[in-house]
Amino acid sequence: MLGNLCLVHAIHSWLPISLSGTNPIVQKCRAEQVKGQKYGGGGAGQCVCKNDGEVCGSDGKSYGSSCQLRAAGAAVRQVRKGACDQAPRITIPPKDIWNISGAQVYLSCEVIGVPTPLLTWKKVSSGHRREKVELLPGDRDNLAVQTRGGPEKHEVTGWVLISPLGKEEGGEYECHAANAKGEAVAMATIHVVESLKDIPTPSLGMKQAHRPDRGPMK
Ligand SMILES: *[C@@H]1O[C@H](CO)[C@@H](O)[C@H](O)[C@H]1NC(C)=O
């Protein structure tokens, strides 16, 4: 089975371990997989799955390979190749920003979903009694929207870049992600302050444990 030691003479020969059902487990013996073990003629290798692409199971879960799916038990069938459809989820929401007029700032938002979600940005301003929602970038020439796939598969990262920051850009921004399975939103606020003294210093407790921000493309 997967991860088991196998004989190196079987390298390059695919061994169908189970041919019953629709998803036979096919493994190959790969010698270089075994750490700390010498590989010479007749040495040991390790079984790996031949079809190592993601698959979607009848239980609605995605598996790293058809072999992993088979290992989940006889009740789970392979529905199709590729990960199962999944509504968008925001993995890194945008952070609130404080800065002065004339500064260069950006908001970023990372989302995941299958199929890969479509990411859009909106600015929400609440004036007298009614809310105005503006799809960005609109016609502002100090504002640009950028989107890039990744860093993970089915993930997409988007940015709103503002330079120079003006009073009108203060307010709430919405990162909106949608695919056929659903949608997700996250909000952040841009505070345009009078002077650098008015910028609150984040306390240690507020520090985020995430991996560092990826900046937008230069
Ligand atoms: C505030 O503006 C300065 C100058 O443009 C910039 O270097 C800095 O990154 C900004 N800070 C934030 C939190 O956006």
PDB file of C-alpha atoms and ligand atoms in Angstrom:
ATOM      1  CA  MET A   1       0.000   0.000   0.000  1.00  0.00           C
ATOM      2  CA  LEU A   2       0.968   3.656  -0.127  1.00  0.00           C
ATOM      3  CA  GLY A   3       4.135   4.448   1.687  1.00  0.00           C
ATOM      4  CA  ASN A   4       5.018   0.786   2.032  1.00  0.00           C
ATOM      5  CA  LEU A   5       8.389  -0.415   1.047  1.00  0.00           C
ATOM      6  CA  CYS A   6       8.585  -2.189  -2.255  1.00  0.00           C
ATOM      7  CA  LEU A   7      11.298  -3.771  -4.329  1.00  0.00           C
ATOM      8  CA  VAL A   8      13.208  -1.508  -6.641  1.00  0.00           C
ATOM      9  CA  HIS A   9      13.056  -3.918  -9.561  1.00  0.00           C
ATOM     10  CA  ALA A  10       9.414  -2.899  -9.758  1.00  0.00           C
ATOM     11  CA  ILE A  11      10.396   0.720 -10.563  1.00  0.00           C
ATOM     12  CA  HIS A  12       8.570   2.113 -13.573  1.00  0.00           C
ATOM     13  CA  SER A  13       6.122  -0.738 -13.577  1.00  0.00           C
ATOM     14  CA  TRP A  14       2.749   0.379 -12.390  1.00  0.00           C
ATOM     15  CA  LEU A  15       1.125  -2.121 -10.124  1.00  0.00           C
ATOM     16  CA  PRO A  16      -2.637  -2.116 -10.051  1.00  0.00           C
ATOM     17  CA  ILE A  17      -3.265  -3.099  -6.450  1.00  0.00           C
ATOM     18  CA  SER A  18      -7.013  -3.221  -6.747  1.00  0.00           C
ATOM     19  CA  LEU A  19      -8.955  -3.500  -9.970  1.00  0.00           C
ATOM     20  CA  SER A  20     -12.360  -3.817  -8.401  1.00  0.00           C
ATOM     21  CA  GLY A  21     -14.676  -0.870  -8.633  1.00  0.00           C
ATOM     22  CA  THR A  22     -14.178   2.200 -10.763  1.00  0.00           C
ATOM     23  CA  ASN A  23     -11.064   3.644  -9.100  1.00  0.00           C
ATOM     24  CA  PRO A  24      -8.280   1.085  -9.051  1.00  0.00           C
ATOM     25  CA  ILE A  25      -5.367   2.109  -6.880  1.00  0.00           C
ATOM     26  CA  VAL A  26      -2.332   2.209  -9.077  1.00  0.00           C
ATOM     27  CA  GLN A  27       1.027   2.531  -7.439  1.00  0.00           C
ATOM     28  CA  LYS A  28       4.581   2.678  -8.546  1.00  0.00           C
ATOM     29  CA  CYS A  29       7.752   1.910  -6.737  1.00  0.00           C
ATOM     30  CA  ARG A  30      10.021   4.919  -6.445  1.00  0.00           C
ATOM     31  CA  ALA A  31      13.403   4.220  -4.899  1.00  0.00           C
ATOM     32  CA  GLU A  32      14.510   7.798  -4.259  1.00  0.00           C
ATOM     33  CA  GLN A  33      11.520   8.284  -1.984  1.00  0.00           C
ATOM     34  CA  VAL A  34      13.053   6.410   0.923  1.00  0.00           C
ATOM     35  CA  LYS A  35      15.125   8.679   3.141  1.00  0.00           C
ATOM     36  CA  GLY A  36      18.175   7.306   4.896  1.00  0.00           C
ATOM     37  CA  GLN A  37      18.122   4.068   2.948  1.00  0.00           C
ATOM     38  CA  LYS A  38      20.723   3.145   0.445  1.00  0.00           C
ATOM     39  CA  TYR A  39      19.398   2.408  -2.979  1.00  0.00           C
ATOM     40  CA  GLY A  40      21.347  -0.031  -5.099  1.00  0.00           C
ATOM     41  CA  GLY A  41      20.295  -2.939  -7.232  1.00  0.00           C
ATOM     42  CA  GLY A  42      17.612  -4.814  -5.406  1.00  0.00           C
ATOM     43  CA  GLY A  43      17.186  -2.087  -2.746  1.00  0.00           C
ATOM     44  CA  ALA A  44      13.920  -0.853  -1.360  1.00  0.00           C
ATOM     45  CA  GLY A  45      11.692   1.860  -2.721  1.00  0.00           C
ATOM     46  CA  GLN A  46       8.429   3.368  -1.632  1.00  0.00           C
ATOM     47  CA  CYS A  47       5.013   3.053  -3.150  1.00  0.00           C
ATOM     48  CA  VAL A  48       3.511   6.286  -4.487  1.00  0.00           C
ATOM     49  CA  CYS A  49       0.202   6.924  -6.129  1.00  0.00           C
ATOM     50  CA  LYS A  50       0.239   6.997  -9.925  1.00  0.00           C
ATOM     51  CA  ASN A  51      -2.650   9.428 -10.227  1.00  0.00           C
ATOM     52  CA  ASP A  52      -1.572  12.077  -7.766  1.00  0.00           C
ATOM     53  CA  GLY A  53      -3.909  14.858  -8.860  1.00  0.00           C
ATOM     54  CA  GLU A  54      -6.707  16.053  -6.565  1.00  0.00           C
ATOM     55  CA  VAL A  55     -10.028  14.217  -6.866  1.00  0.00           C
ATOM     56  CA  CYS A  56     -13.524  14.867  -5.584  1.00  0.00           C
ATOM     57  CA  GLY A  57     -15.220  12.147  -3.507  1.00  0.00           C
ATOM     58  CA  SER A  58     -18.917  11.253  -3.259  1.00  0.00           C
ATOM     59  CA  ASP A  59     -18.720  12.459   0.360  1.00  0.00           C
ATOM     60  CA  GLY A  60     -18.177  16.000  -0.955  1.00  0.00           C
ATOM     61  CA  LYS A  61     -14.564  16.085   0.232  1.00  0.00           C
ATOM     62  CA  SER A  62     -11.475  16.692  -1.888  1.00  0.00           C
ATOM     63  CA  TYR A  63      -8.619  14.207  -1.715  1.00  0.00           C
ATOM     64  CA  GLY A  64      -4.995  14.747  -2.689  1.00  0.00           C
ATOM     65  CA  SER A  65      -5.017  11.670  -4.934  1.00  0.00           C
ATOM     66  CA  SER A  66      -7.257   8.792  -5.984  1.00  0.00           C
ATOM     67  CA  CYS A  67      -5.236   6.557  -3.647  1.00  0.00           C
ATOM     68  CA  GLN A  68      -6.041   8.802  -0.654  1.00  0.00           C
ATOM     69  CA  LEU A  69      -9.673   8.662  -1.653  1.00  0.00           C
ATOM     70  CA  ARG A  70      -9.585   4.871  -1.720  1.00  0.00           C
ATOM     71  CA  ALA A  71      -7.941   4.864   1.674  1.00  0.00           C
ATOM     72  CA  ALA A  72     -10.965   6.758   3.034  1.00  0.00           C
ATOM     73  CA  GLY A  73     -13.071   3.607   2.765  1.00  0.00           C
ATOM     74  CA  ALA A  74     -15.252   1.639   0.401  1.00  0.00           C
ATOM     75  CA  ALA A  75     -18.230   3.958   0.829  1.00  0.00           C
ATOM     76  CA  VAL A  76     -16.491   6.848  -0.926  1.00  0.00           C
ATOM     77  CA  ARG A  77     -16.536   6.919  -4.729  1.00  0.00           C
ATOM     78  CA  GLN A  78     -14.600   9.248  -6.977  1.00  0.00           C
ATOM     79  CA  VAL A  79     -17.053  11.701  -8.494  1.00  0.00           C
ATOM     80  CA  ARG A  80     -14.553  13.439 -10.736  1.00  0.00           C
ATOM     81  CA  LYS A  81     -10.987  14.583 -11.164  1.00  0.00           C
ATOM     82  CA  GLY A  82     -10.062  17.874  -9.512  1.00  0.00           C
ATOM     83  CA  ALA A  83     -11.173  19.262  -6.166  1.00  0.00           C
ATOM     84  CA  CYS A  84     -14.874  19.352  -5.231  1.00  0.00           C
ATOM     85  CA  ASP A  85     -16.753  22.599  -5.809  1.00  0.00           C
ATOM     86  CA  GLN A  86     -16.523  24.814  -2.774  1.00  0.00           C
ATOM     87  CA  ALA A  87     -17.990  28.221  -1.969  1.00  0.00           C
ATOM     88  CA  PRO A  88     -15.479  31.086  -1.606  1.00  0.00           C
ATOM     89  CA  ARG A  89     -13.796  31.574   1.743  1.00  0.00           C
ATOM     90  CA  ILE A  90     -11.699  34.618   2.647  1.00  0.00           C
ATOM     91  CA  THR A  91      -8.325  33.361   3.854  1.00  0.00           C
ATOM     92  CA  ILE A  92      -6.750  36.775   4.574  1.00  0.00           C
ATOM     93  CA  PRO A  93      -9.170  39.693   4.929  1.00  0.00           C
ATOM     94  CA  PRO A  94      -8.115  43.286   4.268  1.00  0.00           C
ATOM     95  CA  LYS A  95      -6.811  45.252   7.264  1.00  0.00           C
ATOM     96  CA  ASP A  96      -7.928  48.680   8.416  1.00  0.00           C
ATOM     97  CA  ILE A  97      -5.629  51.452   7.278  1.00  0.00           C
ATOM     98  CA  TRP A  98      -4.779  54.797   8.897  1.00  0.00           C
ATOM     99  CA  ASN A  99      -2.787  57.313   6.912  1.00  0.00           C
ATOM    100  CA  ILE A 100      -2.523  60.951   5.937  1.00  0.00           C
ATOM    101  CA  SER A 101      -3.624  62.687   2.743  1.00  0.00           C
ATOM    102  CA  GLY A 102      -1.103  62.184  -0.012  1.00  0.00           C
ATOM    103  CA  ALA A 103       0.055  58.785   1.277  1.00  0.00           C
ATOM    104  CA  GLN A 104       0.249  55.653  -0.780  1.00  0.00           C
ATOM    105  CA  VAL A 105      -1.834  52.827   0.687  1.00  0.00           C
ATOM    106  CA  TYR A 106      -3.254  49.506  -0.365  1.00  0.00           C
ATOM    107  CA  LEU A 107      -5.820  46.986   0.808  1.00  0.00           C
ATOM    108  CA  SER A 108      -5.354  43.308   0.040  1.00  0.00           C
ATOM    109  CA  CYS A 109      -7.657  40.323   0.195  1.00  0.00           C
ATOM    110  CA  GLU A 110      -6.961  36.623  -0.322  1.00  0.00           C
ATOM    111  CA  VAL A 111      -9.764  34.169  -1.137  1.00  0.00           C
ATOM    112  CA  ILE A 112     -10.069  30.487  -1.993  1.00  0.00           C
ATOM    113  CA  GLY A 113     -12.843  28.500  -3.675  1.00  0.00           C
ATOM    114  CA  VAL A 114     -13.574  25.956  -6.419  1.00  0.00           C
ATOM    115  CA  PRO A 115     -13.991  27.083  -9.122  1.00  0.00           C
ATOM    116  CA  THR A 116     -11.556  29.908  -8.343  1.00  0.00           C
ATOM    117  CA  PRO A 117     -13.701  32.864  -7.210  1.00  0.00           C
ATOM    118  CA  LEU A 118     -14.113  36.145  -9.003  1.00  0.00           C
ATOM    119  CA  LEU A 119     -12.874  38.946  -6.754  1.00  0.00           C
ATOM    120  CA  THR A 120     -14.311  42.462  -6.821  1.00  0.00           C
ATOM    121  CA  TRP A 121     -13.979  45.542  -4.605  1.00  0.00           C
ATOM    122  CA  LYS A 122     -16.673  47.986  -3.598  1.00  0.00           C
ATOM    123  CA  LYS A 123     -16.560  51.203  -1.656  1.00  0.00           C
ATOM    124  CA  VAL A 124     -19.490  51.713   0.679  1.00  0.00           C
ATOM    125  CA  SER A 125     -20.241  55.242   1.791  1.00  0.00           C
ATOM    126  CA  SER A 126     -23.112  56.052   4.075  1.00  0.00           C
ATOM    127  CA  GLY A 127     -24.263  59.595   3.476  1.00  0.00           C
ATOM    128  CA  HIS A 128     -27.467  61.167   4.694  1.00  0.00           C
ATOM    129  CA  ARG A 129     -29.878  58.292   5.169  1.00  0.00           C
ATOM    130  CA  ARG A 130     -28.766  56.314   2.153  1.00  0.00           C
ATOM    131  CA  GLU A 131     -25.885  54.066   1.352  1.00  0.00           C
ATOM    132  CA  LYS A 132     -23.895  54.476  -1.818  1.00  0.00           C
ATOM    133  CA  VAL A 133     -22.068  51.451  -3.198  1.00  0.00           C
ATOM    134  CA  GLU A 134     -19.424  52.062  -5.810  1.00  0.00           C
ATOM    135  CA  LEU A 135     -17.774  49.274  -7.797  1.00  0.00           C
ATOM    136  CA  LEU A 136     -14.027  49.938  -7.922  1.00  0.00           C
ATOM    137  CA  PRO A 137     -11.952  51.271  -9.576  1.00  0.00           C
ATOM    138  CA  GLY A 138     -14.806  53.425 -10.925  1.00  0.00           C
ATOM    139  CA  ASP A 139     -13.444  56.553 -12.565  1.00  0.00           C
ATOM    140  CA  ARG A 140     -10.988  57.591  -9.850  1.00  0.00           C
ATOM    141  CA  ASP A 141      -7.543  58.128 -11.315  1.00  0.00           C
ATOM    142  CA  ASN A 142      -5.716  57.783  -7.977  1.00  0.00           C
ATOM    143  CA  LEU A 143      -7.078  54.283  -7.480  1.00  0.00           C
ATOM    144  CA  ALA A 144      -6.271  50.981  -9.191  1.00  0.00           C
ATOM    145  CA  VAL A 145      -7.495  47.427  -8.699  1.00  0.00           C
ATOM    146  CA  GLN A 146      -5.256  44.446  -9.304  1.00  0.00           C
ATOM    147  CA  THR A 147      -5.932  40.715  -9.126  1.00  0.00           C
ATOM    148  CA  ARG A 148      -3.553  37.804  -9.321  1.00  0.00           C
ATOM    149  CA  GLY A 149      -4.024  34.034  -9.001  1.00  0.00           C
ATOM    150  CA  GLY A 150      -2.480  32.252  -6.018  1.00  0.00           C
ATOM    151  CA  PRO A 151      -0.546  31.818  -3.847  1.00  0.00           C
ATOM    152  CA  GLU A 152      -2.337  28.452  -3.525  1.00  0.00           C
ATOM    153  CA  LYS A 153      -4.258  26.583  -6.194  1.00  0.00           C
ATOM    154  CA  HIS A 154      -7.889  27.855  -6.436  1.00  0.00           C
ATOM    155  CA  GLU A 155      -6.787  30.953  -4.564  1.00  0.00           C
ATOM    156  CA  VAL A 156      -6.854  34.527  -5.772  1.00  0.00           C
ATOM    157  CA  THR A 157      -5.429  37.706  -4.250  1.00  0.00           C
ATOM    158  CA  GLY A 158      -6.678  41.205  -5.005  1.00  0.00           C
ATOM    159  CA  TRP A 159      -5.483  44.694  -4.135  1.00  0.00           C
ATOM    160  CA  VAL A 160      -6.867  48.202  -4.152  1.00  0.00           C
ATOM    161  CA  LEU A 161      -3.986  50.642  -4.568  1.00  0.00           C
ATOM    162  CA  ILE A 162      -4.551  54.287  -3.721  1.00  0.00           C
ATOM    163  CA  SER A 163      -2.047  57.032  -4.440  1.00  0.00           C
ATOM    164  CA  PRO A 164      -2.309  59.757  -3.470  1.00  0.00           C
ATOM    165  CA  LEU A 165      -4.772  59.109  -0.676  1.00  0.00           C
ATOM    166  CA  GLY A 166      -7.421  61.822  -0.459  1.00  0.00           C
ATOM    167  CA  LYS A 167     -10.202  62.606   2.017  1.00  0.00           C
ATOM    168  CA  GLU A 168     -12.767  61.133  -0.413  1.00  0.00           C
ATOM    169  CA  GLU A 169     -11.083  57.729  -0.167  1.00  0.00           C
ATOM    170  CA  GLY A 170     -11.785  57.468   3.538  1.00  0.00           C
ATOM    171  CA  GLY A 171     -14.509  54.961   4.321  1.00  0.00           C
ATOM    172  CA  GLU A 172     -15.480  51.320   4.163  1.00  0.00           C
ATOM    173  CA  TYR A 173     -14.258  48.946   1.483  1.00  0.00           C
ATOM    174  CA  GLU A 174     -15.686  45.547   0.701  1.00  0.00           C
ATOM    175  CA  CYS A 175     -13.731  42.625  -0.712  1.00  0.00           C
ATOM    176  CA  HIS A 176     -16.305  40.458  -2.497  1.00  0.00           C
ATOM    177  CA  ALA A 177     -15.637  36.922  -3.749  1.00  0.00           C
ATOM    178  CA  ALA A 178     -18.121  34.850  -5.763  1.00  0.00           C
ATOM    179  CA  ASN A 179     -18.318  31.581  -7.651  1.00  0.00           C
ATOM    180  CA  ALA A 180     -21.126  29.205  -8.654  1.00  0.00           C
ATOM    181  CA  LYS A 181     -21.289  27.803  -5.090  1.00  0.00           C
ATOM    182  CA  GLY A 182     -21.726  31.075  -3.232  1.00  0.00           C
ATOM    183  CA  GLU A 183     -20.078  34.268  -2.090  1.00  0.00           C
ATOM    184  CA  ALA A 184     -18.055  35.758   0.765  1.00  0.00           C
ATOM    185  CA  VAL A 185     -17.316  39.309   1.841  1.00  0.00           C
ATOM    186  CA  ALA A 186     -14.873  41.053   4.166  1.00  0.00           C
ATOM    187  CA  MET A 187     -14.761  44.727   5.072  1.00  0.00           C
ATOM    188  CA  ALA A 188     -11.968  47.126   5.964  1.00  0.00           C
ATOM    189  CA  THR A 189     -11.908  50.834   6.691  1.00  0.00           C
ATOM    190  CA  ILE A 190      -9.511  53.461   5.414  1.00  0.00           C
ATOM    191  CA  HIS A 191      -9.116  56.314   7.900  1.00  0.00           C
ATOM    192  CA  VAL A 192      -7.657  59.495   6.449  1.00  0.00           C
ATOM    193  CA  VAL A 193      -6.094  61.301   9.421  1.00  0.00           C
ATOM    194  CA  GLU A 194      -4.777  64.845   9.832  1.00  0.00           C
ATOM    195  CA  SER A 195      -1.285  63.973  10.974  1.00  0.00           C
ATOM    196  CA  LEU A 196       0.932  60.954  11.538  1.00  0.00           C
ATOM    197  CA  LYS A 197       0.409  61.413  15.310  1.00  0.00           C
ATOM    198  CA  ASP A 198      -3.216  60.337  14.832  1.00  0.00           C
ATOM    199  CA  ILE A 199      -2.211  56.897  13.576  1.00  0.00           C
ATOM    200  CA  PRO A 200      -2.866  54.335  16.327  1.00  0.00           C
ATOM    201  CA  THR A 201       0.046  52.010  16.988  1.00  0.00           C
ATOM    202  CA  PRO A 202      -1.089  48.405  16.912  1.00  0.00           C
ATOM    203  CA  SER A 203      -0.755  46.669  20.269  1.00  0.00           C
ATOM    204  CA  LEU A 204       1.125  43.410  20.449  1.00  0.00           C
ATOM    205  CA  GLY A 205      -2.134  41.563  20.946  1.00  0.00           C
ATOM    206  CA  MET A 206      -3.393  42.820  17.618  1.00  0.00           C
ATOM    207  CA  LYS A 207      -0.420  41.517  15.695  1.00  0.00           C
ATOM    208  CA  GLN A 208      -1.554  38.960  13.190  1.00  0.00           C
ATOM    209  CA  ALA A 209      -0.024  35.518  13.152  1.00  0.00           C
ATOM    210  CA  HIS A 210      -0.436  35.187   9.382  1.00  0.00           C
ATOM    211  CA  ARG A 211       2.350  34.782   6.928  1.00  0.00           C
ATOM    212  CA  PRO A 212       3.541  38.186   5.776  1.00  0.00           C
ATOM    213  CA  ASP A 213       1.534  40.178   3.246  1.00  0.00           C
ATOM    214  CA  ARG A 214       2.342  39.781  -0.367  1.00  0.00           C
ATOM    215  CA  GLY A 215       2.491  43.266  -1.791  1.00  0.00           C
ATOM    216  CA  PRO A 216       0.901  44.086  -5.131  1.00  0.00           C
ATOM    217  CA  MET A 217       2.872  43.778  -8.361  1.00  0.00           C
ATOM    218  CA  LYS A 218       5.373  46.527  -8.955  1.00  0.00           C
TER     219      LYS A 218
HETATM  220  C1  LIG B   1       1.259  55.397   4.996  1.00  0.00           C
HETATM  221  O1  LIG B   1       1.848  56.172   3.972  1.00  0.00           O
HETATM  222  C2  LIG B   1       3.229  56.033   3.810  1.00  0.00           C
HETATM  223  C3  LIG B   1       3.688  57.053   2.776  1.00  0.00           C
HETATM  224  O2  LIG B   1       3.048  56.884   1.532  1.00  0.00           O
HETATM  225  C4  LIG B   1       3.526  54.600   3.409  1.00  0.00           C
HETATM  226  O3  LIG B   1       4.930  54.408   3.253  1.00  0.00           O
HETATM  227  C5  LIG B   1       3.001  53.664   4.459  1.00  0.00           C
HETATM  228  O4  LIG B   1       3.189  52.335   4.043  1.00  0.00           O
HETATM  229  C6  LIG B   1       1.521  53.909   4.711  1.00  0.00           C
HETATM  230  N1  LIG B   1       1.057  53.088   5.809  1.00  0.00           N
HETATM  231  C7  LIG B   1       0.056  52.224   5.699  1.00  0.00           C
HETATM  232  C8  LIG B   1      -0.303  51.471   6.938  1.00  0.00           C
HETATM  233  O5  LIG B   1      -0.547  52.047   4.673  1.00  0.00           O
END
